[in-house]
Amino acid sequence: MKKRGFWLITVLMTVALLGVFVMQLYYIRESYKLKSQLFDEQVNQTLTSVANKVQRRNVADHLTRKDAENKLKQLQDSRQRALDIKDLRQQYIQGAELRQAERENEIENYLNQQDSIIRVSYRAPDVISEKEYSSLTSKNGDKLDLQMDAIVDLKSLILRGYSMRTKPFSAPPKAFEFKSMQSLPDTLRYLVFDPRDGSPGFANVPKIPNDLEKKFKREDDIAKKQLEIKIAALGKDTFTYTRLSVVEDVSKELQETNIPIYKRINFDSLGNLIKGELQAHNINLEPSYRVSLAKKDSTIFMTASNVKGEFLPENTYKIPLFGNDIFRDPGMLFVSFPDKNSAIVSNLSATLASSVGLLLVLVFIFSYTLYAILKQKKISEMKTDFINNMTHEFKTPVATIMIASEALKDPEVTEDKNRLKRLASIIYDENVRLGSHIERVLSIARLEKGELKMEIEEVDMNDLIVIVLDSMGLQLEKKNAIININTEARNATVLGDELHLSNVIYNLIDNANKYSVETPEITITTRNTQSRLIIEIADKGIGMTKDQTKRIFDQFYRVPTGNLHDVKGFGLGLNYVQDIIKQSNGTIKVSSEKDKGTTFEISLPLSN
C-alpha cells in the first residue's frame, strides 16, 4: 500500500508538473501570437500612413511644381508686359516729340503769317514787350500822342490805294523762328499806326490761337487714349490665378494615364519616410523594401542591401501606394523584416524569462519533493529494516534468557552445579548483549538531539587501538582474522572522548571483520601529516560500489551483504562513527572497490 501511495503521489506530481509545463508553453505560444498580431497591426498601420503620405506628397509636389510654374509664368509675363509698356511709352514719347516738332512749325507759320498780315495792314508795326505795352497804355483810356516815323508796306499801299509821302518798306518774309519764340509771351504786342490818319494803336496776336490749342489738346488726348488702350490690351499688371484653378490643373494631371509610377515617387525620401513611420509606431527593425507594379510583377526600385535577398511571405507586408488611382497602375510597396521572429522573441524576453524561471522553480520544487519523498521512502525502509533487525537482535537474547530461565526451573538442572553455572553465565552474557544494543540505540538518539556529552581529554590513539584489539580478541579469533598493525605515528595524542573514540575504532574493525568472506585480513596504520593524525583501517572484504560508498554514513543504511547471511546490525554504526569524528573536529573518508576491500581514513587534529 505504501509503495502504491508513493507511486501515486509521484505520478500526480509528474502530471501536475507536465500540466504546468504545457500551460507555460501555451502561454508563451499565445503571447508570441499576440505579439505577432500586434506587430502585424503596427506594420499595417505604418504602411497605410506611408501610402497616405506618399499620395499627399505626390499631390503636394504637383501643387508646388504647378505653383512654381505659374509664378515663373507670372514673372515672365510681368517682365514682358513691362517691356511692352516701356516700348509703348517710348513710342508715345517719340510721337509726342514728333507732334511737338510739327506744332512748332505750325505755330511758327501762324505767327509769321499774322506778322505778315499786320505789317501789310498797318504802318510801321513794331513788336513791343509787355513792359513797353504797359507804359504806353493809358490808364484813363486817353489816346497816345506819339511822334514816330511811319513805314508803309508798298503792297499794302498799292492794294489799299494809299498815297504816301514816305519811302516804301517791304517786311522781311519771315519774322519769327521757333527757337526765338520760346522767349515770347503768350500774347504778342504790336505798336501800329493807322494807315489812314497815322494814329498809333496796338495789335494783339496770341502766341497760340484757341483753335490750334484745341487741336493740339485733342491730338494729345487721342495719343494718350491710344496709349492707354494699347496698355490695357496687354492685360492686367499681374498674372492672376486661384488655388482652385491650380488644384483643378493638378487633378487633371493626376488623371493622366501616361505618367509612369517612378515619376510619381521620390525614392530618396521613401526610405526615410518608412523608417520614420516605423519608429513612430515603436518598430526599430531595419526593413527591406521594394516598389513594384501592381498589374504585373515588375520591380521598379529595391533597397541596395537586399538586391539578392528574398521577401518571404511570412515576413513581408504590402500595400498599394496609389490606391485611389483608377486609370493608372497604383504600384505596390513591399516591406520585409528578416529579423521579425527574433525581434518578437526579444520582446518576449521578460515573459520567457519569467516563464522559464517559474518552470525552473517548479522543476526544482518537483525534484526536491521527489528527492524528499524518495529519501523519506528510503528512510522509512531503513527504519523498517532497523526495527526488524532490532527486533531480531532483541528477540535472540530474550529468547535465550527465556530458555535458560525455563531450564532453571527443572530440578535436575538445579542439582547439577556445572549446568547451573553455565545457564547463569548464558543469562548474564545475553543480558549484557541486550544492554549493549539498548545503549547503542540510546547513544544514537542522544547524539541526534545533541544531548550526548563528551568528556574531552588527551587520548593516545596508538594505545587505544591496541586496547580495542585486545577486547575484540575472541571474536577476531573466532574468524581467524589476520591483524596487521603499523603504528608509525610518533605523535598519536588527540583531544577527544576515549570511550567514543574506542567505539569508533571498534565499529570499523568489527565491520572489517564481519564483511570478509574468507579469512579477514585487517591492516591498521597510523601516521602524522603536519598537525594531524591519520588512522587507516583497511580490509580485503567484499568491498562496495561507488553508490554504496556515498550512502554508508546515512542513518539506518546497511550495505547488502550478498552471501553473508550472518551479518547483524542496525545500520547505525557508521553514522555514529561519522558524528563522533565530526564532534572531535576530524574527518573520515572511505575508498572501496567491489570484491577487493575497503579502506577508512580518519583525520584528527593533534592535541598540541
PDB file of N, CA and C in Angstrom, residues 396-429:
ATOM      1  N   THR A 396      16.588 -12.392  20.067  1.00  0.00           N
ATOM      2  CA  THR A 396      17.529 -13.508  20.287  1.00  0.00           C
ATOM      3  C   THR A 396      17.994 -13.589  21.740  1.00  0.00           C
ATOM      4  N   PRO A 397      18.522 -12.523  22.327  1.00  0.00           N
ATOM      5  CA  PRO A 397      18.927 -12.652  23.742  1.00  0.00           C
ATOM      6  C   PRO A 397      17.739 -12.878  24.687  1.00  0.00           C
ATOM      7  N   VAL A 398      16.604 -12.287  24.359  1.00  0.00           N
ATOM      8  CA  VAL A 398      15.424 -12.500  25.210  1.00  0.00           C
ATOM      9  C   VAL A 398      15.012 -13.980  25.181  1.00  0.00           C
ATOM     10  N   ALA A 399      15.005 -14.547  23.934  1.00  0.00           N
ATOM     11  CA  ALA A 399      14.636 -15.967  23.815  1.00  0.00           C
ATOM     12  C   ALA A 399      15.638 -16.857  24.542  1.00  0.00           C
ATOM     13  N   THR A 400      16.906 -16.471  24.423  1.00  0.00           N
ATOM     14  CA  THR A 400      17.942 -17.267  25.097  1.00  0.00           C
ATOM     15  C   THR A 400      17.766 -17.187  26.605  1.00  0.00           C
ATOM     16  N   ILE A 401      17.518 -15.950  27.070  1.00  0.00           N
ATOM     17  CA  ILE A 401      17.302 -15.786  28.517  1.00  0.00           C
ATOM     18  C   ILE A 401      16.068 -16.575  28.967  1.00  0.00           C
ATOM     19  N   MET A 402      15.005 -16.558  28.138  1.00  0.00           N
ATOM     20  CA  MET A 402      13.784 -17.284  28.496  1.00  0.00           C
ATOM     21  C   MET A 402      14.037 -18.794  28.553  1.00  0.00           C
ATOM     22  N   ILE A 403      14.779 -19.290  27.594  1.00  0.00           N
ATOM     23  CA  ILE A 403      15.070 -20.736  27.596  1.00  0.00           C
ATOM     24  C   ILE A 403      15.903 -21.115  28.807  1.00  0.00           C
ATOM     25  N   ALA A 404      16.915 -20.246  29.060  1.00  0.00           N
ATOM     26  CA  ALA A 404      17.760 -20.543  30.230  1.00  0.00           C
ATOM     27  C   ALA A 404      16.958 -20.460  31.520  1.00  0.00           C
ATOM     28  N   SER A 405      16.024 -19.515  31.591  1.00  0.00           N
ATOM     29  CA  SER A 405      15.204 -19.381  32.797  1.00  0.00           C
ATOM     30  C   SER A 405      14.304 -20.603  32.976  1.00  0.00           C
ATOM     31  N   GLU A 406      13.727 -21.092  31.881  1.00  0.00           N
ATOM     32  CA  GLU A 406      12.883 -22.274  31.969  1.00  0.00           C
ATOM     33  C   GLU A 406      13.711 -23.515  32.394  1.00  0.00           C
ATOM     34  N   ALA A 407      14.959 -23.527  31.879  1.00  0.00           N
ATOM     35  CA  ALA A 407      15.827 -24.662  32.254  1.00  0.00           C
ATOM     36  C   ALA A 407      16.134 -24.632  33.742  1.00  0.00           C
ATOM     37  N   LEU A 408      16.193 -23.432  34.289  1.00  0.00           N
ATOM     38  CA  LEU A 408      16.482 -23.329  35.729  1.00  0.00           C
ATOM     39  C   LEU A 408      15.331 -23.868  36.576  1.00  0.00           C
ATOM     40  N   LYS A 409      14.155 -23.948  36.006  1.00  0.00           N
ATOM     41  CA  LYS A 409      13.016 -24.475  36.755  1.00  0.00           C
ATOM     42  C   LYS A 409      13.080 -26.023  36.889  1.00  0.00           C
ATOM     43  N   ASP A 410      13.898 -26.602  36.041  1.00  0.00           N
ATOM     44  CA  ASP A 410      13.990 -28.072  36.093  1.00  0.00           C
ATOM     45  C   ASP A 410      14.860 -28.478  37.299  1.00  0.00           C
ATOM     46  N   PRO A 411      14.317 -29.358  38.203  1.00  0.00           N
ATOM     47  CA  PRO A 411      15.092 -29.749  39.397  1.00  0.00           C
ATOM     48  C   PRO A 411      16.392 -30.447  39.063  1.00  0.00           C
ATOM     49  N   GLU A 412      16.385 -31.161  37.949  1.00  0.00           N
ATOM     50  CA  GLU A 412      17.606 -31.862  37.590  1.00  0.00           C
ATOM     51  C   GLU A 412      18.714 -30.887  37.252  1.00  0.00           C
ATOM     52  N   VAL A 413      18.328 -29.792  36.624  1.00  0.00           N
ATOM     53  CA  VAL A 413      19.326 -28.788  36.231  1.00  0.00           C
ATOM     54  C   VAL A 413      19.879 -28.099  37.462  1.00  0.00           C
ATOM     55  N   THR A 414      18.985 -27.793  38.402  1.00  0.00           N
ATOM     56  CA  THR A 414      19.437 -27.078  39.606  1.00  0.00           C
ATOM     57  C   THR A 414      20.360 -27.944  40.459  1.00  0.00           C
ATOM     58  N   GLU A 415      20.187 -29.245  40.348  1.00  0.00           N
ATOM     59  CA  GLU A 415      21.057 -30.127  41.125  1.00  0.00           C
ATOM     60  C   GLU A 415      22.455 -30.191  40.528  1.00  0.00           C
ATOM     61  N   ASP A 416      22.542 -29.972  39.199  1.00  0.00           N
ATOM     62  CA  ASP A 416      23.840 -30.029  38.539  1.00  0.00           C
ATOM     63  C   ASP A 416      24.446 -28.618  38.581  1.00  0.00           C
ATOM     64  N   LYS A 417      25.454 -28.445  39.450  1.00  0.00           N
ATOM     65  CA  LYS A 417      26.039 -27.117  39.632  1.00  0.00           C
ATOM     66  C   LYS A 417      26.742 -26.614  38.365  1.00  0.00           C
ATOM     67  N   ASN A 418      27.350 -27.478  37.613  1.00  0.00           N
ATOM     68  CA  ASN A 418      28.024 -27.029  36.373  1.00  0.00           C
ATOM     69  C   ASN A 418      27.007 -26.481  35.357  1.00  0.00           C
ATOM     70  N   ARG A 419      25.906 -27.239  35.239  1.00  0.00           N
ATOM     71  CA  ARG A 419      24.873 -26.758  34.302  1.00  0.00           C
ATOM     72  C   ARG A 419      24.250 -25.448  34.800  1.00  0.00           C
ATOM     73  N   LEU A 420      24.076 -25.387  36.117  1.00  0.00           N
ATOM     74  CA  LEU A 420      23.501 -24.184  36.693  1.00  0.00           C
ATOM     75  C   LEU A 420      24.428 -22.980  36.443  1.00  0.00           C
ATOM     76  N   LYS A 421      25.726 -23.206  36.649  1.00  0.00           N
ATOM     77  CA  LYS A 421      26.687 -22.125  36.418  1.00  0.00           C
ATOM     78  C   LYS A 421      26.716 -21.716  34.940  1.00  0.00           C
ATOM     79  N   ARG A 422      26.603 -22.713  34.076  1.00  0.00           N
ATOM     80  CA  ARG A 422      26.630 -22.415  32.647  1.00  0.00           C
ATOM     81  C   ARG A 422      25.394 -21.611  32.240  1.00  0.00           C
ATOM     82  N   LEU A 423      24.201 -22.001  32.736  1.00  0.00           N
ATOM     83  CA  LEU A 423      22.973 -21.268  32.421  1.00  0.00           C
ATOM     84  C   LEU A 423      23.030 -19.851  32.971  1.00  0.00           C
ATOM     85  N   ALA A 424      23.560 -19.706  34.154  1.00  0.00           N
ATOM     86  CA  ALA A 424      23.683 -18.359  34.742  1.00  0.00           C
ATOM     87  C   ALA A 424      24.618 -17.505  33.900  1.00  0.00           C
ATOM     88  N   SER A 425      25.694 -18.123  33.388  1.00  0.00           N
ATOM     89  CA  SER A 425      26.627 -17.380  32.549  1.00  0.00           C
ATOM     90  C   SER A 425      25.954 -16.955  31.237  1.00  0.00           C
ATOM     91  N   ILE A 426      25.116 -17.844  30.670  1.00  0.00           N
ATOM     92  CA  ILE A 426      24.398 -17.519  29.421  1.00  0.00           C
ATOM     93  C   ILE A 426      23.450 -16.348  29.646  1.00  0.00           C
ATOM     94  N   ILE A 427      22.708 -16.440  30.754  1.00  0.00           N
ATOM     95  CA  ILE A 427      21.757 -15.343  31.045  1.00  0.00           C
ATOM     96  C   ILE A 427      22.504 -14.018  31.199  1.00  0.00           C
ATOM     97  N   TYR A 428      23.639 -14.045  31.840  1.00  0.00           N
ATOM     98  CA  TYR A 428      24.409 -12.831  32.061  1.00  0.00           C
ATOM     99  C   TYR A 428      24.925 -12.267  30.730  1.00  0.00           C
ATOM    100  N   ASP A 429      25.523 -13.146  29.910  1.00  0.00           N
ATOM    101  CA  ASP A 429      26.070 -12.684  28.632  1.00  0.00           C
ATOM    102  C   ASP A 429      24.980 -12.079  27.730  1.00  0.00           C
TER     103      ASP A 429
END
